[in-house]
Coordinates of C-alpha atoms and ligand atoms in Angstrom, one line a residue:
X1 CA 0.0 0.0 0.0
X2 CA 1.3 3.5 -0.8
X3 CA 1.9 6.0 2.0
X4 CA -1.2 8.1 2.9
X5 CA -1.0 11.5 1.2
X6 CA 0.4 14.3 3.3
X7 CA -1.6 17.5 3.0
X8 CA 0.1 20.8 4.0
X9 CA -2.1 23.7 5.1
X10 CA -0.3 25.8 2.4
X11 CA 2.4 25.1 -0.1
X12 CA 3.5 28.0 -2.2
X13 CA 6.3 26.2 -4.1
X14 CA 4.1 24.8 -6.9
X15 CA 2.9 28.4 -7.6
X16 CA 6.4 29.7 -7.7
X17 CA 7.7 26.9 -9.9
X18 CA 4.9 27.4 -12.4
X19 CA 5.7 31.1 -12.7
X20 CA 9.4 30.9 -12.1
X21 CA 10.7 32.3 -15.5
X22 CA 8.3 35.3 -15.3
X23 CA 8.9 36.0 -11.6
X24 CA 12.7 35.6 -11.8
X25 CA 12.8 37.9 -14.8
X26 CA 10.7 40.5 -13.1
X27 CA 12.9 40.5 -10.0
X28 CA 16.0 40.5 -12.2
X29 CA 14.7 43.6 -14.0
X30 CA 14.3 45.5 -10.8
X31 CA 17.8 44.5 -9.7
X32 CA 19.2 45.6 -13.0
X33 CA 17.4 49.0 -12.7
X34 CA 18.7 49.4 -9.1
X35 CA 15.4 51.4 -8.5
X36 CA 14.1 49.7 -5.4
X37 CA 11.8 52.1 -3.5
X38 CA 8.5 53.3 -5.2
X39 CA 9.2 54.4 -8.8
X40 CA 7.9 53.0 -12.1
X41 CA 7.5 49.3 -11.1
X42 CA 5.4 50.3 -8.1
X43 CA 3.3 52.7 -10.2
X44 CA 2.6 50.1 -12.8
X45 CA 1.4 47.7 -10.2
X46 CA -0.7 50.4 -8.5
X47 CA -2.4 51.1 -11.8
X48 CA -3.2 47.4 -12.3
X49 CA -4.4 47.0 -8.8
X50 CA -6.7 50.0 -9.0
X51 CA -8.2 48.6 -12.1
X52 CA -8.6 45.2 -10.5
X53 CA -10.4 46.7 -7.5
X54 CA -12.4 49.1 -9.6
X55 CA -11.2 52.2 -7.8
X56 CA -9.7 55.4 -9.2
X57 CA -6.6 55.1 -7.1
X58 CA -4.4 52.5 -5.4
X59 CA -1.4 53.5 -3.3
X60 CA 1.2 50.8 -2.5
X61 CA 2.3 50.6 1.1
X62 CA 4.5 48.4 3.2
X63 CA 1.9 46.0 4.7
X64 CA -1.8 45.5 5.2
X65 CA -1.4 46.9 8.7
X66 CA 0.2 50.0 7.4
X67 CA -2.6 50.3 4.8
X68 CA -5.1 50.5 7.7
X69 CA -2.9 53.0 9.6
X70 CA -2.4 55.4 6.7
X71 CA -6.0 55.1 5.5
X72 CA -7.2 56.1 9.0
X73 CA -4.5 58.8 9.3
X74 CA -5.6 60.3 6.0
X75 CA -9.2 60.4 7.4
X76 CA -7.9 62.2 10.5
X77 CA -9.1 59.4 12.8
X78 CA -7.6 59.7 16.2
X79 CA -8.2 60.5 19.8
X80 CA -11.8 60.8 20.8
X81 CA -13.0 58.9 17.7
X82 CA -14.8 55.6 17.8
X83 CA -14.4 53.0 15.0
X84 CA -16.8 50.1 14.8
X85 CA -15.4 46.7 13.8
X86 CA -15.6 43.1 14.9
X87 CA -13.5 41.4 17.6
X88 CA -13.0 38.3 15.5
X89 CA -10.3 39.4 13.1
X90 CA -6.6 39.5 12.7
X91 CA -5.0 41.7 15.4
X92 CA -3.9 44.4 12.9
X93 CA -7.4 45.6 12.2
X94 CA -7.9 46.7 15.8
X95 CA -4.2 47.3 16.7
X96 CA -4.2 50.0 14.0
X97 CA -7.3 51.8 15.5
X98 CA -5.8 51.8 19.0
X99 CA -2.3 52.9 17.7
X100 CA -4.0 56.0 16.3
X101 CA -5.5 56.8 19.7
X102 CA -9.0 56.0 18.6
X103 CA -11.3 53.5 20.3
X104 CA -12.5 50.3 18.7
X105 CA -16.1 49.6 19.3
X106 CA -16.9 45.9 18.8
X107 CA -19.9 44.3 17.2
X108 CA -20.3 40.5 17.2
X109 CA -20.0 38.4 14.0
X110 CA -22.6 36.3 12.3
X111 CA -21.8 32.6 12.8
X112 CA -22.1 31.6 9.2
X113 CA -19.8 34.1 7.5
X114 CA -17.6 35.1 10.5
X115 CA -18.3 38.7 9.4
X116 CA -19.7 41.7 11.4
X117 CA -23.4 41.3 12.1
X118 CA -24.8 44.4 10.5
X119 CA -28.1 44.2 12.4
X120 CA -26.1 45.0 15.6
X121 CA -24.2 48.0 14.3
X122 CA -26.8 50.7 14.7
X123 CA -27.1 50.1 18.5
X124 CA -23.4 51.0 19.1
X125 CA -23.3 54.2 17.0
X126 CA -22.7 57.3 19.2
X127 CA -21.8 60.9 18.5
X128 CA -18.2 59.9 18.7
X129 CA -18.4 57.3 16.0
X130 CA -16.3 58.3 13.0
X131 CA -16.1 55.2 10.9
X132 CA -17.1 51.6 10.4
X133 CA -14.3 49.2 9.5
X134 CA -15.8 45.9 8.3
X135 CA -13.4 43.0 7.8
X136 CA -14.0 40.7 4.8
X137 CA -12.9 37.7 6.8
X138 CA -11.4 34.6 5.2
X139 CA -12.2 36.0 1.7
X140 CA -16.0 36.7 1.9
X141 CA -17.3 40.2 2.0
X142 CA -19.3 41.7 4.9
X143 CA -22.7 43.1 3.9
X144 CA -21.6 46.3 2.3
X145 CA -25.0 47.6 1.2
X146 CA -26.2 47.6 4.8
X147 CA -23.0 49.1 6.1
X148 CA -23.0 51.9 3.5
X149 CA -26.6 52.6 4.2
X150 CA -25.8 53.1 7.9
X151 CA -22.8 55.1 7.1
X152 CA -24.8 57.5 4.9
X153 CA -27.5 57.8 7.5
X154 CA -25.0 58.6 10.3
X155 CA -22.4 60.4 8.2
X156 CA -19.7 57.9 8.9
X157 CA -16.6 56.9 7.0
X158 CA -16.2 53.3 5.8
X159 CA -12.8 51.5 5.7
X160 CA -12.9 48.0 4.2
X161 CA -10.4 45.7 5.7
X162 CA -10.0 43.6 2.6
X163 CA -6.6 42.2 3.6
X164 CA -7.9 38.6 3.1
X165 CA -10.3 39.5 0.2
X166 CA -8.7 41.0 -2.9
X167 CA -11.0 40.0 -5.7
X168 CA -13.9 39.0 -3.5
X169 CA -17.1 40.4 -4.9
X170 CA -20.6 41.4 -3.8
X171 CA -23.4 41.7 -6.4
X172 CA -20.6 41.8 -9.0
X173 CA -18.6 44.6 -7.4
X174 CA -15.1 44.0 -6.0
X175 CA -13.9 44.5 -2.4
X176 CA -12.5 47.9 -1.9
X177 CA -14.9 49.5 -4.3
X178 CA -17.7 50.0 -1.7
X179 CA -16.1 52.0 1.2
X180 CA -14.3 55.3 1.2
X181 CA -11.1 53.3 1.3
X182 CA -10.2 49.6 1.0
X183 CA -7.0 48.1 2.5
X184 CA -5.2 45.1 1.1
X185 CA -2.4 42.9 2.4
X186 CA 0.1 41.0 0.2
X187 CA 1.4 38.9 3.1
X188 CA 2.6 35.7 1.4
X189 CA -0.3 33.6 2.5
X190 CA -2.9 35.9 0.9
X191 CA -4.5 35.0 -2.4
X192 CA -2.2 37.6 -3.9
X193 CA 1.0 37.2 -1.9
X194 CA 4.4 38.8 -2.3
X195 CA 7.9 37.6 -1.5
X196 CA 7.7 39.5 1.8
X197 CA 5.4 42.2 3.2
X198 CA 3.3 44.6 1.2
X199 CA -0.1 46.3 1.2
X200 CA -2.3 48.7 -0.7
X201 CA -4.9 51.4 -0.1
X202 CA -7.5 51.6 -2.8
X203 CA -9.9 54.6 -3.0
X204 CA -11.8 56.8 -5.4
X205 CA -11.2 60.1 -3.8
X206 CA -8.2 61.9 -5.4
X207 CA -7.6 64.1 -2.3
X208 CA -7.4 61.0 0.0
X209 CA -5.1 59.4 -2.5
X210 CA -2.7 62.4 -2.5
X211 CA -2.7 62.5 1.3
X212 CA -1.9 58.8 1.5
X213 CA 0.9 59.2 -1.1
X214 CA 2.4 61.9 1.2
X215 CA 1.9 60.0 4.4
X216 CA 3.6 56.9 3.2
X217 CA 6.7 58.9 2.6
X218 CA 7.0 60.9 5.8
X219 CA 4.4 63.4 4.7
X220 CA 7.0 64.8 2.3
X221 CA 5.9 67.0 -0.6
X222 CA 8.0 68.4 -2.2
X223 CA 11.3 66.6 -1.3
X224 CA 12.4 67.4 2.3
X225 CA 9.4 69.7 2.9
X226 CA 6.8 68.2 5.3
X227 CA 3.3 69.5 5.8
X228 CA 2.1 66.4 7.6
X229 CA 3.7 63.9 9.9
X230 CA 3.8 60.6 8.0
X231 CA 6.2 57.6 8.2
X232 CA 8.0 55.1 6.1
X233 CA 5.0 53.1 4.7
X234 CA 6.4 52.6 1.2
X235 CA 6.0 49.5 -1.0
X236 CA 9.3 48.4 -2.6
X237 CA 9.8 47.7 -6.3
X238 CA 10.8 44.0 -5.8
X239 CA 7.4 43.3 -4.2
X240 CA 5.5 45.3 -6.8
X241 CA 7.3 43.4 -9.6
X242 CA 6.4 40.0 -8.1
X243 CA 2.8 41.1 -7.4
X244 CA 2.3 42.5 -10.9
X245 CA 3.2 39.1 -12.4
X246 CA 1.0 37.2 -10.0
X247 CA -2.0 39.6 -10.4
X248 CA -2.5 38.3 -13.9
X249 CA -3.1 34.8 -12.5
X250 CA -5.2 35.8 -9.5
X251 CA -8.6 35.1 -10.9
X252 CA -7.7 31.6 -11.9
X253 CA -6.3 30.9 -8.4
X254 CA -9.6 32.2 -6.9
X255 CA -11.5 29.8 -9.2
X256 CA -9.3 26.9 -8.1
X257 CA -9.9 27.7 -4.4
X258 CA -13.6 27.8 -5.1
X259 CA -13.5 24.4 -6.9
X260 CA -11.6 23.0 -3.8
X261 CA -14.3 24.4 -1.5
X262 CA -17.0 22.8 -3.7
X263 CA -15.2 19.5 -3.6
X264 CA -15.0 19.6 0.2
X265 CA -18.8 20.2 0.3
X266 CA -19.5 17.4 -2.1
X267 CA -17.2 14.8 -0.4
X268 CA -18.3 15.8 3.2
X269 CA -22.0 15.4 2.2
X270 CA -21.3 12.1 0.7
X271 CA -19.5 11.0 3.8
X272 CA -22.4 12.2 5.9
X273 CA -20.3 14.6 8.1
X274 CA -21.6 18.0 6.8
X275 CA -23.9 19.8 9.2
X276 CA -26.0 22.9 9.0
X277 CA -24.9 26.1 10.8
X278 CA -28.2 26.2 12.7
X279 CA -26.9 23.3 14.8
X280 CA -24.3 25.5 16.3
X281 CA -26.7 26.8 19.0
X282 CA -27.3 23.3 20.2
X283 CA -23.6 22.8 20.9
X284 CA -23.8 19.3 19.5
X285 CA -22.8 18.8 15.8
X286 CA -23.7 15.2 15.9
X287 CA -20.4 13.8 14.8
X288 CA -20.0 16.3 12.0
X289 CA -18.5 19.6 10.9
X290 CA -20.0 22.9 9.6
X291 CA -18.4 23.9 6.4
X292 CA -18.1 27.5 5.2
X293 CA -20.8 28.7 2.9
X294 CA -21.2 31.6 0.5
X295 CA -23.9 34.1 1.2
X296 CA -26.3 35.0 -1.7
X297 CA -24.7 37.7 -3.9
X298 CA -21.2 37.0 -2.6
X299 CA -18.2 35.7 -4.6
X300 CA -16.0 34.1 -1.9
X301 CA -12.3 33.8 -2.7
X302 CA -11.6 31.4 0.2
X303 CA -8.4 32.8 1.5
X304 CA -9.1 30.4 4.3
X305 CA -11.5 27.5 4.5
X306 CA -12.7 27.6 8.1
X307 CA -15.0 25.0 9.6
X308 CA -16.6 24.5 13.0
X309 CA -16.2 21.4 15.1
X310 CA -17.5 20.7 18.6
X311 CA -14.4 18.6 19.2
X312 CA -12.0 21.1 17.6
X313 CA -8.9 20.4 19.6
X314 CA -9.1 16.6 19.4
X315 CA -9.8 16.9 15.7
X316 CA -6.7 19.1 15.2
X317 CA -4.6 16.5 17.0
X318 CA -6.0 13.8 14.7
X319 CA -5.5 15.8 11.5
X320 CA -1.9 16.6 12.5
X321 CA -1.2 12.9 13.4
X322 CA -2.3 12.1 9.9
X323 CA -0.1 14.7 8.2
X324 CA -3.0 17.1 7.4
X325 CA -2.1 20.7 8.1
X326 CA -4.6 22.9 9.9
X327 CA -4.6 26.1 11.9
X328 CA -6.8 28.1 14.2
X329 CA -7.7 31.6 13.0
X330 CA -8.1 32.9 15.7
X331 CA -7.8 31.2 19.1
X332 CA -8.8 34.3 21.2
X333 CA -11.2 37.0 20.1
X334 CA -9.7 40.5 20.4
X335 CA -11.9 41.8 23.2
X336 CA -10.4 39.1 25.4
X337 CA -6.7 39.9 24.5
X338 CA -4.6 41.1 27.4
X339 CA -3.5 44.2 25.6
X340 CA -7.1 45.3 25.0
X341 CA -8.3 44.9 28.6
X342 CA -8.3 48.7 28.8
X343 CA -11.3 48.7 26.4
X344 CA -13.4 47.2 29.3
X345 CA -15.0 44.3 27.5
X346 CA -15.4 40.9 29.2
X347 CA -15.9 37.3 28.3
X348 CA -19.4 36.7 27.2
X349 CA -19.8 40.1 25.5
X350 CA -19.5 38.6 22.0
X351 CA -20.7 35.0 22.1
X352 CA -20.5 34.3 18.4
X353 CA -16.9 35.5 18.2
X354 CA -16.0 33.5 21.3
X355 CA -17.6 30.4 19.9
X356 CA -15.7 30.8 16.6
X357 CA -12.5 31.2 18.6
X358 CA -13.3 28.0 20.5
X359 CA -14.7 25.8 17.7
X360 CA -13.2 26.9 14.3
X361 CA -10.2 25.6 12.4
X362 CA -8.9 26.2 8.9
X363 CA -8.3 23.3 6.5
X364 CA -6.0 23.4 3.4
X365 CA -7.6 25.2 0.5
X366 CA -4.7 26.6 -1.6
X367 CA -5.1 26.5 -5.4
X368 CA -2.5 23.8 -6.1
X369 CA -4.2 21.2 -3.8
X370 CA -4.9 18.0 -5.7
X371 CA -8.4 16.5 -5.5
X372 CA -6.9 13.4 -3.9
X373 CA -5.5 15.6 -1.1
X374 CA -9.0 17.0 -0.4
X375 CA -10.4 13.5 -0.5
X376 CA -7.7 12.6 2.1
X377 CA -8.6 15.4 4.4
X378 CA -12.3 14.4 4.3
X379 CA -11.3 10.8 4.9
X380 CA -9.2 11.7 7.9
X381 CA -12.1 13.8 9.4
X382 CA -14.6 11.0 8.7
X383 CA -12.3 8.5 10.4
X384 CA -12.2 10.8 13.5
X385 CA -15.9 10.7 13.9
X386 CA -16.3 7.0 13.1
Ligands
PLP401 C1 -8.0 40.9 8.3 C2 -6.6 41.4 8.3 N1 -6.3 42.6 8.5 C3 -5.1 43.1 8.5 C4 -4.0 42.4 8.2 C5 -2.7 42.9 8.2 O1 -1.9 42.7 7.1 P1 -0.3 42.6 7.1 O2 0.0 41.3 7.7 O3 0.1 42.7 5.7 O4 0.2 43.7 7.9 C6 -4.2 41.0 7.9 C7 -3.1 40.1 7.6 O5 -2.8 39.2 8.1 C8 -5.5 40.5 8.0 O6 -5.8 39.2 7.8

C-alpha cells in the first residue's frame, strides 16, 4: 500500500515553480534597474491594482497593517473617535485603530460568515463614531450595502479591511470599491501574496489618494518639505514586480480555491459529516462539521476554508497525526486579549466571536491542492468521527 498522502495547510512552491521564469525575470529587471523604492514598477502595479479593485486610485504601502494605519491617518481618525469593527479578526485591524489613539467599538459576528453582524451596528453608533471598518474575513465580504446605508444615515466613513479579500465580490462589485477606502495585504499567505510584506490602499477620492501618497513617505511633498507627519510606509519595487506578475493569474487561483471548496462540500456530504450552521446553537454537531458557505450575492475567494467542530482540539490532533495541516484563525477574540483589557470588555460580550475562537479551524484550500488531497482530508475527518 502506498503511504497516505500528506496535505500541508499551504504550499507556495508549486505556484512559484509554475511562474518561475516570469517571476525571476521581473525580479532581475528590478535588480538591473537598481530602482528599489517606489518608482515606475510600483506605479505600474498600482495602476493594475486600482483597475482590479475598480477604484480610481491605489497606493502601494509596506503592509496591510500600514494600509489601515495610513488610511485612517488620512481620514484624520484619532483621539476621541470611535471606529466600529468586529472582535473576530486579525490583530492588525484593531491594533491600527488603537495605535492612532481612537477607540475600537466591537460588534459581534454572524456565525455563518464570521463577518460583522450588520443588524447589531446601529445600536453602538454614538456621537463619537467616525467610521465603520468591516473586515471581509477569510475571503468573503461583509454586507456592504447595509454598512454603506448606515454610514450614509449617520455620516460615517467606511474603511474596508480587505486584507484577506482581494477579488472577492458582492453583487458583482469587488472588495475595496464600496467603502471610502479599502485596505489590502500582500502577506505571502494571501491569495495575492508577495515575496515579503506589502499592502495597498484603494480609493476613489483623489484628495485622500494624495494625502496617502504623502503620508507613506514621511508626509513629504516636495522633497524634504513636510506639511504632515507621516512615516515610512512605502512599497518596494521588488514586491511590486512580483505582485504585478501574480495579479494576472489571481482570478484563476480564486477559481481553483472555489473548486476546492465545492469538492470539500461534495465529499463531506457524501461521507455524511456535513452539518447545518443552525446546529451551532445546540452545541452538538452530531459527529459532523460545519463547512463555510457563500452568502447570496457574494463571490467568496476562500483565502481560508474555516470549519466548525464541537471537538475542535481533538480533531486538530487527529489531523496533524495524519499529516494534514490545519490552523486556528483565531484562538482568542480580540476583546479578550490582554492588551485590549483597557477597552473594558469581558468574556461573554460577543458570544459568536468567542464560539468561533473555540470551535473553528482552517483546512488546506490553496489552489494547487490535488483532488486526492482534499479527499484525504475528508477521509481523515470522517475517520475521526467514526
Ligand atoms: C484581516 C486582516 N487585517 C489586516 C491584516 C494585516 O496585514 P499585514 O500582515 O500585511 O500587515 C491581515 C493580515 O494578516 C488580515 O488578515
